[in-house]
Amino acid sequence: MEPKQEISLKIDGKEVAAPEGSTILEAARQHGIRIPTLCHHPDLTPYGGCRLCVVEVDGSPRLAASCVMPVRKGMEVVTTSPLIIAARRTILEFLFSERNHYCMFCAQSGDCELQNLAYEYQMDHLTVPPLGQDFPVDTSHEDLVVDHNRCVLCGRCVRACRELAGESVLDFRGRGGRTMIGVDLAGSLGESTCSSCGACLQVCPTGAIFHRHRTHYAVKGKPKDWKSVASHCPQCELLCPTVYHVRGNNLIKIEGRSPGEGLDRGRLCRKGRFDPFKTVGQRLIKPMLRENGRWRPAEWDEASERLVSGLGAVRKAHGGTALFGLVSSSCGNEELAGFKKLMTAGWTAGYVDTLDGPRVRNVAAAAKAAGLSLKEAPWRNLLEADFILLAGADPMAGHPLVASLIRRAILEKKTRVAVLGPSNFLGPLARLHMPADGGDLALLVQTLLAQTSRPAGARPPQDLPGGFNSLDLTEAIKLTQEAKAPIFVAGSDLTGLPGPEGLTALFHLARAKGPLPGEVLRLIVLKPGGNSLGAWNMEAVAKKGLDLRGRFKGGFICLAGSEDVSPALTDGLDGLDFLAVLTPYFPEKTADQAGVLLPKPTWLETEGTYATMNGAKGVLKKKVLEPPPGVRPALQTLADLTARAGVFNQSSGPKTGSKPDPGPALK
């Protein structure tokens, strides 16, 4: 895209240049000239509703809203004058008089744009009487509260819901002084179709929308007292840019980085914005030893020696092949590497894998069967696609931001979407939904591949396998054949099948539509872990899956949080001689089989690098909080256990210069 031509104008007597098509507000901010705003937000389309940004243009007595007025050559703008100041003060007075803005009773006090403007324009009283109207307070939502008494009707939340979340939950309703922000069909937020992304919360300039999970520390002090940490959210593989606000080692709030650096446009999902505030399990703050069926706290040296002696006894009696190691793919690269070194070099374990190993192996097997190196499509291509096929994917469960991008593609680009699988998060927005799961889902994808390769217009056979509807399949074939820029999305219902046949068919289907630039496949695979790709790149995923039942005598599991361990795994742990778990939380599902529990920091208390869906291998996630006293960093624990295991004295350790087979490439 060619750069826009620069034009010259005057702002407050200063000659400035601005790109053609930009607004007066953008030109002023580009040159460090302040113009106050309330309804404007850098991640949203200009609105021009509050009129606080009014300026004089070419000496006209009629003030213009700078956020929507485009610049032109030779324009002369005045941003501050007695007339402008009086107009802004009048607007502020009306805003304060219309609703309840008694700041001392508002938790947002000190972090409120309306309050800041009142201080800036030295408002210490109102010259107009307050209306004294009472509006409802909606407390029905799990994560948000909407207090309509503090709303200034700036419309930011309405635009954020539509433009960032790809939804239309919020809109104006009512007229005149009784205008409110409505929810769906005038219902409550808790009963609405809200996806809990919190985009409305982040853009709200007042206390009208506030956080239910903010601790009492959130109302102590002003933003200048907070520490803000710019990092990334590792809850899924998108690694969204995030800002964490902290005071006294207490998390106050989490926001997307704004102005947005990419397609996220400063947005987060419920997993990144709200889930870190929720209690997800019993925090483990001291090592625990199991004795006579009961747990007791222990010191680090005692617990470490118990772990080393327990695994050492198994290794001495049965050899290293009787030991296994399992690690969560939500751990950072450094932790994955430390765990792998401990298990392979320190204990010469017979099996090391990740919790999502079966799914990753299915992806690798499908890529190998299709003769492809999996270079996935960047997620920005979802907004550029003319057709999106979801195969066994429910992004709302694990990747809510992907779900919002798909909704935005439908609303903004009229993208057609077909859903193959048991769940349809899009509802009527989906052009087509064919419910199928298990073997039927794989068969459906294979059938679609076979029928799509037929000449356009050819009718599929009427006796379709799996009981598929002939008309629906005909529509799916037509959509796939007509698409010029499709994107195929594979989810856990497809990657989690016992075999890779259905996923292989999807690979072939994506390849048949031609690659993206750089030989990139028109395919996105939604992986369960926040660092699943990093785990594969570091070869923490086993090349072959094994049934743990009766095969092993001892093991070590490293968890990233309170994630569930599959029943297939816990069933296989019965009968072990020894099991230890490194985890931030008490592991409910594996506690009965374990003998030693070692605490570790949560992801908020750990710094590490992650690989993203788009292929970046070293995205740094910074530490936000300090762990509880006595909880060691996971890397320190792994290094200590490695030293106690005598890794540097093991002849079976890795040979210098050796390069293991990387297997099918995942990039």
XYZ file of C-alpha atoms in Angstrom:
667
model
C 0.000 0.000 0.000
C 1.391 3.364 -1.009
C 1.960 5.849 1.836
C -0.598 8.638 2.061
C 0.416 12.076 0.860
C 1.268 14.562 3.615
C -0.573 17.866 3.730
C 0.293 20.974 5.742
C -1.938 22.890 8.156
C -1.677 25.098 11.204
C -2.635 23.998 14.726
C -2.431 26.724 17.381
C -0.260 28.754 15.023
C 2.209 25.908 14.516
C 2.895 24.588 11.005
C 2.383 20.815 11.016
C 2.092 18.010 8.466
C -0.357 15.131 8.596
C -1.283 12.237 6.288
C -4.164 12.977 3.948
C -7.431 11.604 5.350
C -6.406 11.837 9.005
C -8.512 13.772 11.484
C -7.614 16.975 13.312
C -7.336 14.967 16.533
C -4.904 12.497 14.972
C -2.816 15.314 13.511
C -2.705 17.121 16.855
C -1.694 14.012 18.809
C 0.909 13.195 16.208
C 2.606 16.500 17.091
C 2.080 16.349 20.857
C -0.824 18.799 21.002
C -3.422 17.788 23.585
C -7.126 17.790 22.784
C -9.385 16.235 25.467
C -11.703 13.380 24.472
C -14.210 11.091 26.115
C -16.074 9.098 23.473
C -12.940 8.634 21.340
C -10.730 5.551 21.683
C -7.708 4.696 19.485
C -8.860 1.096 18.884
C -12.389 2.106 17.800
C -13.905 4.028 14.905
C -14.400 7.782 15.482
C -17.819 8.637 16.890
C -18.048 12.388 17.547
C -20.679 12.015 20.242
C -19.388 13.722 23.388
C -18.146 16.941 21.701
C -15.412 17.462 24.289
C -12.827 17.520 21.522
C -14.333 20.599 19.839
C -11.948 23.081 18.167
C -12.159 26.233 16.093
C -11.558 25.730 12.373
C -10.615 28.671 10.130
C -12.063 31.155 12.604
C -15.616 29.836 12.355
C -17.735 30.493 15.479
C -19.255 27.041 15.068
C -17.005 24.586 16.870
C -16.170 21.275 15.171
C -15.497 17.837 16.688
C -11.829 17.204 15.980
C -12.148 13.395 16.213
C -14.259 13.225 13.048
C -13.186 16.365 11.118
C -10.622 15.478 8.408
C -7.657 17.750 7.825
C -7.198 19.672 4.597
C -4.417 21.729 3.145
C -4.089 25.208 4.621
C -6.546 24.561 7.465
C -6.050 26.697 10.579
C -7.073 25.094 13.853
C -7.293 26.527 17.366
C -7.518 23.932 20.152
C -7.761 26.243 23.184
C -9.640 29.524 23.565
C -12.129 31.016 26.053
C -14.995 29.927 23.781
C -13.690 26.356 23.549
C -13.020 26.069 27.291
C -16.504 27.353 28.103
C -18.059 24.850 25.694
C -16.133 21.943 27.205
C -17.017 22.973 30.773
C -20.691 23.181 29.831
C -20.605 19.705 28.322
C -18.907 18.323 31.437
C -21.493 19.931 33.708
C -24.339 18.376 31.771
C -22.647 14.968 31.910
C -22.230 15.209 35.686
C -25.797 16.412 36.217
C -27.486 13.715 34.135
C -26.329 10.694 36.191
C -24.846 9.756 39.555
C -21.180 10.773 39.429
C -20.391 11.132 43.141
C -16.777 10.106 42.807
C -16.104 9.336 46.461
C -18.487 6.367 46.266
C -17.103 4.962 42.997
C -14.424 2.265 42.880
C -13.173 3.790 39.627
C -12.229 7.033 41.382
C -8.644 7.895 40.516
C -8.780 5.913 37.283
C -11.713 7.692 35.602
C -11.452 9.805 32.462
C -14.532 11.851 33.329
C -13.131 12.672 36.769
C -9.768 13.624 35.286
C -11.450 16.032 32.877
C -13.354 17.626 35.758
C -10.069 18.248 37.552
C -8.458 19.562 34.371
C -11.235 22.113 33.842
C -11.374 22.975 37.557
C -14.979 21.967 38.144
C -15.739 22.294 41.858
C -19.516 22.737 41.602
C -22.402 22.466 39.133
C -24.275 25.462 37.771
C -27.123 23.249 36.552
C -29.362 21.176 38.833
C -28.891 17.373 38.814
C -31.720 15.396 37.254
C -31.771 12.901 40.121
C -32.790 9.923 37.991
C -32.229 6.379 39.216
C -31.081 3.728 36.763
C -30.697 -0.023 37.322
C -27.470 -1.793 38.251
C -26.989 -5.100 36.403
C -25.148 -7.601 38.635
C -26.243 -10.734 36.772
C -22.961 -11.370 34.930
C -20.243 -13.625 36.336
C -17.401 -11.215 35.538
C -18.896 -7.750 34.971
C -21.230 -5.294 36.653
C -23.006 -2.556 34.689
C -24.035 0.532 36.675
C -26.141 2.644 34.318
C -26.092 5.490 36.848
C -22.445 6.176 35.976
C -22.819 5.844 32.207
C -22.126 8.916 30.019
C -23.490 7.284 26.822
C -20.147 7.669 25.039
C -20.889 4.547 22.996
C -17.410 3.080 23.443
C -18.757 -0.206 24.812
C -21.227 -0.525 21.933
C -18.514 -0.025 19.327
C -16.045 -2.286 21.154
C -18.616 -5.090 21.310
C -19.205 -4.836 17.583
C -15.759 -3.928 16.247
C -13.450 -5.831 18.610
C -15.529 -8.754 19.848
C -17.467 -9.259 16.621
C -20.708 -9.332 18.602
C -23.794 -7.133 18.896
C -24.708 -7.704 22.514
C -24.723 -3.995 23.447
C -26.576 -1.097 21.849
C -28.460 2.058 22.791
C -32.094 1.783 23.833
C -34.627 4.336 25.025
C -34.802 8.016 24.137
C -33.807 11.339 25.636
C -32.783 11.415 29.274
C -33.798 7.763 29.734
C -31.407 6.449 27.089
C -29.451 3.427 28.338
C -27.075 0.787 27.043
C -29.280 -2.179 26.236
C -28.344 -5.854 26.232
C -29.611 -8.133 23.440
C -33.424 -7.912 23.570
C -33.520 -5.721 26.702
C -32.433 -8.648 28.886
C -29.737 -8.869 31.552
C -26.046 -9.215 30.785
C -25.843 -12.545 32.617
C -28.520 -14.074 30.386
C -27.178 -12.518 27.189
C -24.948 -13.868 24.429
C -21.957 -12.023 25.934
C -18.718 -14.013 25.554
C -17.099 -12.337 28.598
C -14.205 -10.852 26.636
C -14.335 -7.637 28.679
C -13.646 -5.349 25.716
C -16.440 -3.081 26.989
C -14.801 -2.975 30.415
C -11.429 -1.889 29.047
C -12.783 0.975 26.921
C -15.323 2.312 29.450
C -14.069 5.764 30.572
C -16.030 5.809 33.848
C -17.172 3.361 36.530
C -20.229 2.303 34.523
C -18.741 -1.128 33.742
C -16.503 -2.620 36.391
C -14.696 -5.827 37.275
C -16.335 -8.262 39.706
C -13.069 -10.012 40.523
C -10.924 -7.005 41.353
C -9.605 -7.358 44.880
C -10.119 -4.706 47.537
C -6.618 -3.494 46.728
C -7.993 -2.186 43.441
C -9.498 0.860 45.135
C -6.332 1.740 47.052
C -4.128 4.354 45.471
C -4.096 5.988 42.059
C -2.670 4.659 38.785
C 0.600 6.425 39.593
C 0.944 4.038 42.546
C 0.628 0.957 40.359
C 3.331 -0.997 38.595
C 2.418 -1.859 35.010
C 4.057 -4.870 33.385
C 3.846 -5.185 29.599
C 3.868 -8.890 28.801
C 1.877 -11.562 26.954
C -0.972 -13.862 27.938
C 0.075 -17.568 27.728
C -3.431 -18.989 28.213
C -3.449 -20.088 24.570
C -1.003 -20.048 21.688
C -2.023 -16.600 20.439
C 0.129 -14.930 23.142
C -1.864 -11.685 23.079
C 0.030 -8.518 24.105
C -1.103 -7.704 27.638
C -0.566 -5.142 30.392
C -0.793 -6.271 34.026
C -1.391 -3.611 36.694
C 0.021 -4.556 40.102
C 0.267 -2.907 43.512
C 1.812 -4.530 46.569
C 2.172 -7.855 44.709
C -1.597 -7.863 44.153
C -3.049 -8.020 40.672
C -5.397 -5.069 40.148
C -6.495 -5.500 36.543
C -5.443 -6.970 33.215
C -5.793 -5.101 29.938
C -4.935 -5.700 26.317
C -2.155 -3.460 25.053
C -3.731 -0.357 23.553
C -3.514 0.981 20.937
C -3.623 -2.575 19.645
C -0.467 -3.790 17.909
C -2.229 -6.225 15.606
C -5.557 -7.822 14.862
C -6.296 -8.096 18.572
C -6.550 -4.256 18.680
C -6.025 -4.287 22.423
C -8.585 -7.011 23.043
C -8.322 -9.978 25.401
C -10.659 -12.891 26.055
C -12.161 -14.167 29.313
C -9.207 -16.536 29.812
C -6.702 -13.700 29.745
C -8.725 -10.956 31.433
C -10.851 -12.642 34.111
C -9.685 -16.223 34.758
C -6.449 -15.186 36.564
C -8.625 -13.566 39.261
C -10.639 -16.722 39.916
C -9.805 -19.406 42.455
C -8.946 -22.480 40.431
C -7.680 -24.822 43.122
C -5.918 -25.222 46.461
C -2.558 -23.453 46.201
C 0.480 -25.559 47.069
C 2.969 -23.453 49.045
C 5.157 -26.119 50.694
C 6.461 -29.515 49.594
C 4.157 -32.311 50.703
C 4.964 -35.936 51.541
C 2.421 -38.757 51.652
C 2.800 -41.030 54.676
C 0.297 -43.662 55.790
C -2.268 -42.285 53.377
C -2.031 -38.720 54.734
C -0.212 -35.636 53.488
C 2.181 -33.636 55.637
C 4.280 -30.551 54.822
C 8.030 -30.978 54.530
C 11.171 -28.945 53.904
C 12.650 -28.781 50.436
C 15.703 -30.931 51.177
C 13.608 -33.696 52.715
C 11.089 -33.692 49.865
C 13.807 -33.575 47.186
C 15.669 -36.476 48.780
C 12.429 -38.463 49.021
C 11.806 -37.857 45.314
C 15.364 -38.751 44.310
C 15.412 -41.891 46.435
C 11.966 -42.949 45.221
C 12.788 -42.626 41.522
C 16.303 -43.960 42.193
C 14.903 -47.108 43.784
C 12.715 -47.750 40.732
C 15.643 -47.118 38.402
C 17.910 -49.448 40.389
C 15.335 -52.233 40.517
C 13.919 -52.017 36.994
C 16.206 -49.705 34.998
C 15.555 -46.276 33.550
C 13.089 -47.686 31.054
C 10.640 -48.240 33.915
C 10.421 -44.455 34.495
C 8.265 -41.944 32.633
C 7.971 -38.151 32.618
C 4.948 -36.078 31.608
C 4.968 -32.291 31.292
C 2.289 -29.745 30.475
C 2.695 -28.013 27.132
C 1.547 -24.810 28.826
C 4.993 -24.520 30.437
C 7.557 -22.152 28.938
C 10.428 -23.300 26.739
C 12.986 -23.075 29.548
C 10.887 -25.235 31.849
C 10.288 -27.780 29.105
C 14.017 -27.984 28.430
C 14.836 -28.360 32.142
C 12.260 -31.108 32.588
C 13.448 -32.985 29.526
C 17.069 -32.809 30.696
C 16.130 -34.122 34.136
C 14.159 -37.079 32.800
C 16.294 -38.113 29.837
C 19.807 -37.337 31.070
C 19.302 -37.439 34.842
C 17.064 -40.486 35.078
C 17.399 -42.034 31.591
C 13.614 -42.365 31.616
C 12.085 -44.739 29.119
C 9.346 -42.335 28.124
C 8.991 -38.538 28.156
C 5.920 -36.842 26.728
C 3.567 -33.882 27.076
C -0.014 -34.085 28.294
C -1.218 -33.223 24.795
C 1.219 -35.609 23.123
C -1.465 -37.734 21.390
C -2.944 -34.675 19.665
C 0.423 -33.335 18.547
C 1.412 -36.759 17.214
C -1.824 -36.876 15.233
C -0.929 -33.530 13.667
C 2.581 -34.760 12.824
C 1.253 -38.040 11.416
C -1.290 -36.190 9.265
C 1.387 -33.850 7.943
C 3.640 -36.803 7.127
C 0.828 -38.734 5.445
C -0.032 -35.689 3.334
C 3.626 -35.164 2.482
C 3.596 -31.655 3.958
C 5.609 -29.571 6.369
C 3.037 -27.883 8.573
C 3.483 -24.166 8.090
C 0.228 -22.895 9.501
C -1.636 -19.876 8.226
C -1.272 -16.743 10.376
C -4.455 -15.970 12.255
C -4.774 -12.623 10.434
C -5.850 -14.673 7.414
C -9.139 -15.415 9.151
C -10.179 -11.824 8.425
C -8.997 -12.132 4.823
C -10.754 -15.427 4.045
C -13.865 -15.705 1.911
C -14.707 -19.115 3.409
C -13.810 -20.707 6.760
C -14.309 -24.408 7.431
C -14.248 -25.430 11.091
C -13.585 -29.156 11.512
C -14.116 -30.366 15.073
C -13.254 -26.902 16.367
C -14.945 -24.888 19.099
C -12.683 -21.837 19.506
C -14.833 -20.455 22.319
C -13.588 -23.239 24.591
C -9.841 -22.724 24.210
C -9.194 -19.839 21.806
C -11.960 -17.240 22.296
C -10.062 -14.573 20.370
C -10.109 -16.805 17.286
C -13.879 -17.092 17.732
C -14.219 -13.305 17.768
C -12.086 -12.997 14.627
C -14.371 -15.452 12.845
C -17.423 -13.475 13.949
C -15.760 -10.270 12.757
C -15.022 -11.889 9.396
C -18.704 -12.766 9.048
C -19.927 -9.296 10.028
C -17.281 -7.218 8.249
C -16.400 -9.306 5.180
C -19.545 -11.428 4.799
C -17.301 -14.490 5.058
C -19.161 -17.759 4.744
C -18.515 -20.316 7.493
C -19.257 -24.035 7.645
C -19.027 -25.945 10.923
C -18.351 -29.688 10.966
C -18.523 -31.088 14.472
C -20.750 -31.526 17.513
C -20.812 -27.875 18.651
C -21.624 -24.685 16.777
C -20.572 -21.571 18.697
C -21.732 -19.333 15.838
C -25.387 -20.312 15.946
C -27.301 -18.770 13.021
C -24.193 -16.855 11.872
C -22.832 -20.122 10.458
C -23.843 -20.739 6.871
C -23.874 -24.484 7.533
C -23.571 -26.817 10.516
C -23.173 -30.586 10.119
C -23.133 -32.191 13.601
C -20.768 -35.146 13.769
C -18.261 -36.467 16.269
C -15.870 -39.351 16.737
C -15.413 -41.556 13.716
C -18.316 -39.857 11.950
C -16.422 -36.547 11.994
C -13.336 -38.092 10.402
C -15.546 -39.832 7.845
C -17.320 -36.555 7.092
C -14.038 -34.750 6.357
C -12.856 -37.645 4.199
C -16.164 -37.642 2.319
C -15.943 -33.895 1.781
C -12.422 -34.293 0.377
C -13.522 -37.045 -1.986
C -16.605 -35.173 -3.180
C -14.846 -31.804 -3.516
C -12.400 -33.337 -5.971
C -15.316 -34.236 -8.252
C -16.238 -31.853 -11.085
C -18.151 -28.749 -10.020
C -21.897 -29.326 -10.127
C -21.638 -33.112 -9.817
C -24.233 -34.460 -7.389
C -22.972 -36.523 -4.437
C -24.344 -40.012 -4.005
C -27.597 -40.279 -2.057
C -26.518 -43.183 0.175
C -23.876 -41.239 2.083
C -21.959 -42.949 4.909
C -22.560 -41.857 8.482
C -26.100 -40.725 7.771
C -24.998 -37.311 6.490
C -27.631 -35.086 4.983
C -27.217 -34.974 1.200
C -28.334 -31.348 0.889
C -25.953 -30.198 3.627
C -23.049 -32.039 2.055
C -23.901 -30.585 -1.341
C -23.789 -27.100 0.218
C -20.446 -27.839 1.948
C -18.967 -29.065 -1.330
C -20.208 -25.964 -3.143
C -18.802 -23.602 -0.526
C -15.408 -25.336 -0.613
C -15.210 -25.441 -4.403
C -16.243 -21.807 -4.876
C -13.857 -20.423 -2.235
C -10.882 -18.483 -3.608
C -9.223 -17.712 -0.267
C -10.419 -20.329 2.243
C -9.003 -21.107 5.684
C -9.489 -24.516 7.312
C -9.481 -24.734 11.121
C -8.898 -28.050 12.908
C -9.951 -28.403 16.540
C -9.655 -30.852 19.409
C -12.612 -32.998 18.303
C -10.609 -33.847 15.176
C -7.023 -33.855 16.490
C -8.084 -35.909 19.527
C -9.383 -38.863 17.510
C -7.535 -42.184 17.872
C -6.124 -41.919 14.353
C -5.007 -39.096 12.038
C -7.150 -40.092 9.016
C -9.661 -37.260 9.338
C -6.931 -34.697 9.937
C -4.972 -36.044 6.968
C -8.022 -35.501 4.760
C -8.228 -31.891 6.002
C -4.543 -31.413 5.125
C -5.223 -32.640 1.591
C -8.285 -30.397 1.360
C -6.238 -27.347 2.401
C -3.459 -28.213 -0.023
C -5.926 -28.619 -2.877
C -6.918 -24.951 -2.559
C -3.340 -23.802 -3.128
C -0.831 -22.411 -0.618
C -0.551 -18.932 0.809
C 2.608 -16.940 -0.005
C 5.703 -18.640 1.369
C 4.264 -22.136 0.854
C 2.035 -21.665 3.886
C -0.845 -24.109 4.189
C -4.374 -22.702 4.384
C -4.806 -24.439 7.714
C -4.860 -23.472 11.395
C -4.624 -26.187 14.052
C -5.992 -25.175 17.461
C -3.729 -26.819 20.027
C -4.666 -27.413 23.669
C -1.561 -25.969 25.340
C -0.319 -22.394 25.366
C 3.095 -23.663 24.252
C 2.233 -26.852 22.358
C 4.286 -25.687 19.385
C 7.218 -24.854 21.635
C 7.030 -28.322 23.205
C 7.223 -29.922 19.784
C 10.090 -27.689 18.643
C 12.002 -28.629 21.811
C 11.259 -32.327 21.222
C 9.482 -32.682 24.529
C 6.755 -34.637 22.716
C 7.391 -38.365 22.352
C 7.581 -39.733 18.819
C 5.303 -42.622 19.755
C 2.508 -42.864 22.274
C 2.573 -45.535 24.955
C -0.039 -46.970 27.288
C 1.151 -46.349 30.844
C -0.848 -49.281 32.243
C 1.540 -51.843 33.717
C 4.456 -50.612 31.605
C 6.114 -48.278 34.099
C 6.946 -48.392 37.800
C 7.676 -44.726 38.565
C 7.223 -41.284 37.117
C 7.383 -37.525 37.460
C 4.683 -35.096 36.251
C 5.141 -31.349 35.780
C 1.938 -29.282 35.564
C 1.612 -25.616 34.572
C -1.530 -24.877 36.577
C -4.765 -26.546 37.525
C -5.217 -28.214 34.149
C -7.006 -31.558 34.144
C -5.099 -34.788 33.681
C -7.039 -37.075 31.382
C -8.781 -40.117 32.903
C -6.831 -42.331 30.514
C -3.663 -41.100 32.210
C -4.835 -41.327 35.816
C -6.186 -44.854 35.238
C -2.747 -45.851 34.000
C -1.035 -44.585 37.133
C -2.503 -47.255 39.417
C 0.083 -49.714 40.672
C 3.107 -47.421 40.412
C 5.868 -47.854 42.960
C 6.497 -44.095 43.055
C 5.052 -40.886 41.558
C 5.979 -37.226 42.128
C 4.233 -34.095 40.859
C 5.587 -30.558 40.407
C 2.588 -28.229 40.411
C 1.297 -24.817 41.593
C -1.948 -26.377 42.883
C -2.897 -29.513 44.773
C -3.476 -32.105 41.992
C -6.876 -33.579 42.775
C -6.755 -36.266 40.069
C -3.246 -37.580 40.706
C -2.963 -37.033 44.459
C -4.047 -40.593 45.309
C -1.178 -42.078 43.294
C 1.528 -39.524 44.189
C 4.025 -39.759 47.049
C 5.689 -36.338 46.734
C 4.234 -32.974 45.736
C 6.585 -30.079 44.986
C 5.195 -26.530 44.659
C 6.059 -24.200 41.810
C 5.051 -20.650 40.813
C 2.022 -19.996 38.630
C 2.452 -18.559 35.144
C 1.890 -15.083 36.589
C 4.914 -15.674 38.831
C 7.209 -17.071 36.135
C 9.199 -15.588 33.264
C 9.719 -17.639 30.127
C 9.547 -17.806 26.349
C 6.762 -19.358 24.279
C 6.069 -20.254 20.664
C 2.983 -18.705 19.081
C 0.431 -19.954 16.577
C 2.026 -17.661 14.007
C 5.394 -19.398 14.358
C 7.324 -16.974 16.587
C 9.538 -19.185 18.759
C 10.814 -16.805 21.426
C 8.005 -14.563 22.675
C 8.943 -13.455 26.194
C 6.301 -13.631 28.894
C 7.488 -11.554 31.821
C 6.966 -12.276 35.485
C 4.081 -10.247 36.907
C 3.873 -11.309 40.568
C 6.277 -12.707 43.150
C 5.503 -16.276 44.295
C 4.572 -17.009 47.911
C 7.521 -17.204 50.330
C 9.238 -20.561 50.116
C 7.973 -21.453 46.621
C 11.033 -21.941 44.444
C 11.185 -21.166 40.717
C 10.502 -24.317 38.706
C 13.852 -24.033 36.935
C 15.656 -24.011 40.295
C 13.750 -27.101 41.399
C 14.488 -28.956 38.158
C 18.169 -27.966 38.273
C 18.433 -29.127 41.896
C 16.816 -32.470 41.107
C 19.066 -32.870 38.061
C 22.147 -32.302 40.206
C 20.892 -34.730 42.854
C 20.278 -37.318 40.149
C 23.931 -37.075 39.125
C 23.319 -36.045 35.535
C 26.922 -35.129 34.897
C 28.099 -38.550 36.043
C 25.685 -40.534 33.922
C 27.337 -42.291 31.021
C 23.941 -42.579 29.423
C 23.607 -38.779 29.125
C 23.321 -37.073 25.753
C 26.410 -37.126 23.616
C 27.954 -33.813 22.652
C 27.113 -32.810 19.115
C 24.374 -35.409 18.654
C 21.279 -34.222 16.814
C 18.070 -36.196 17.377
C 15.641 -36.670 14.537
C 13.263 -33.676 14.648
C 10.457 -35.512 12.872
C 7.886 -33.681 10.758
C 8.423 -29.933 11.025
C 5.902 -27.837 12.897
C 6.496 -24.140 12.316
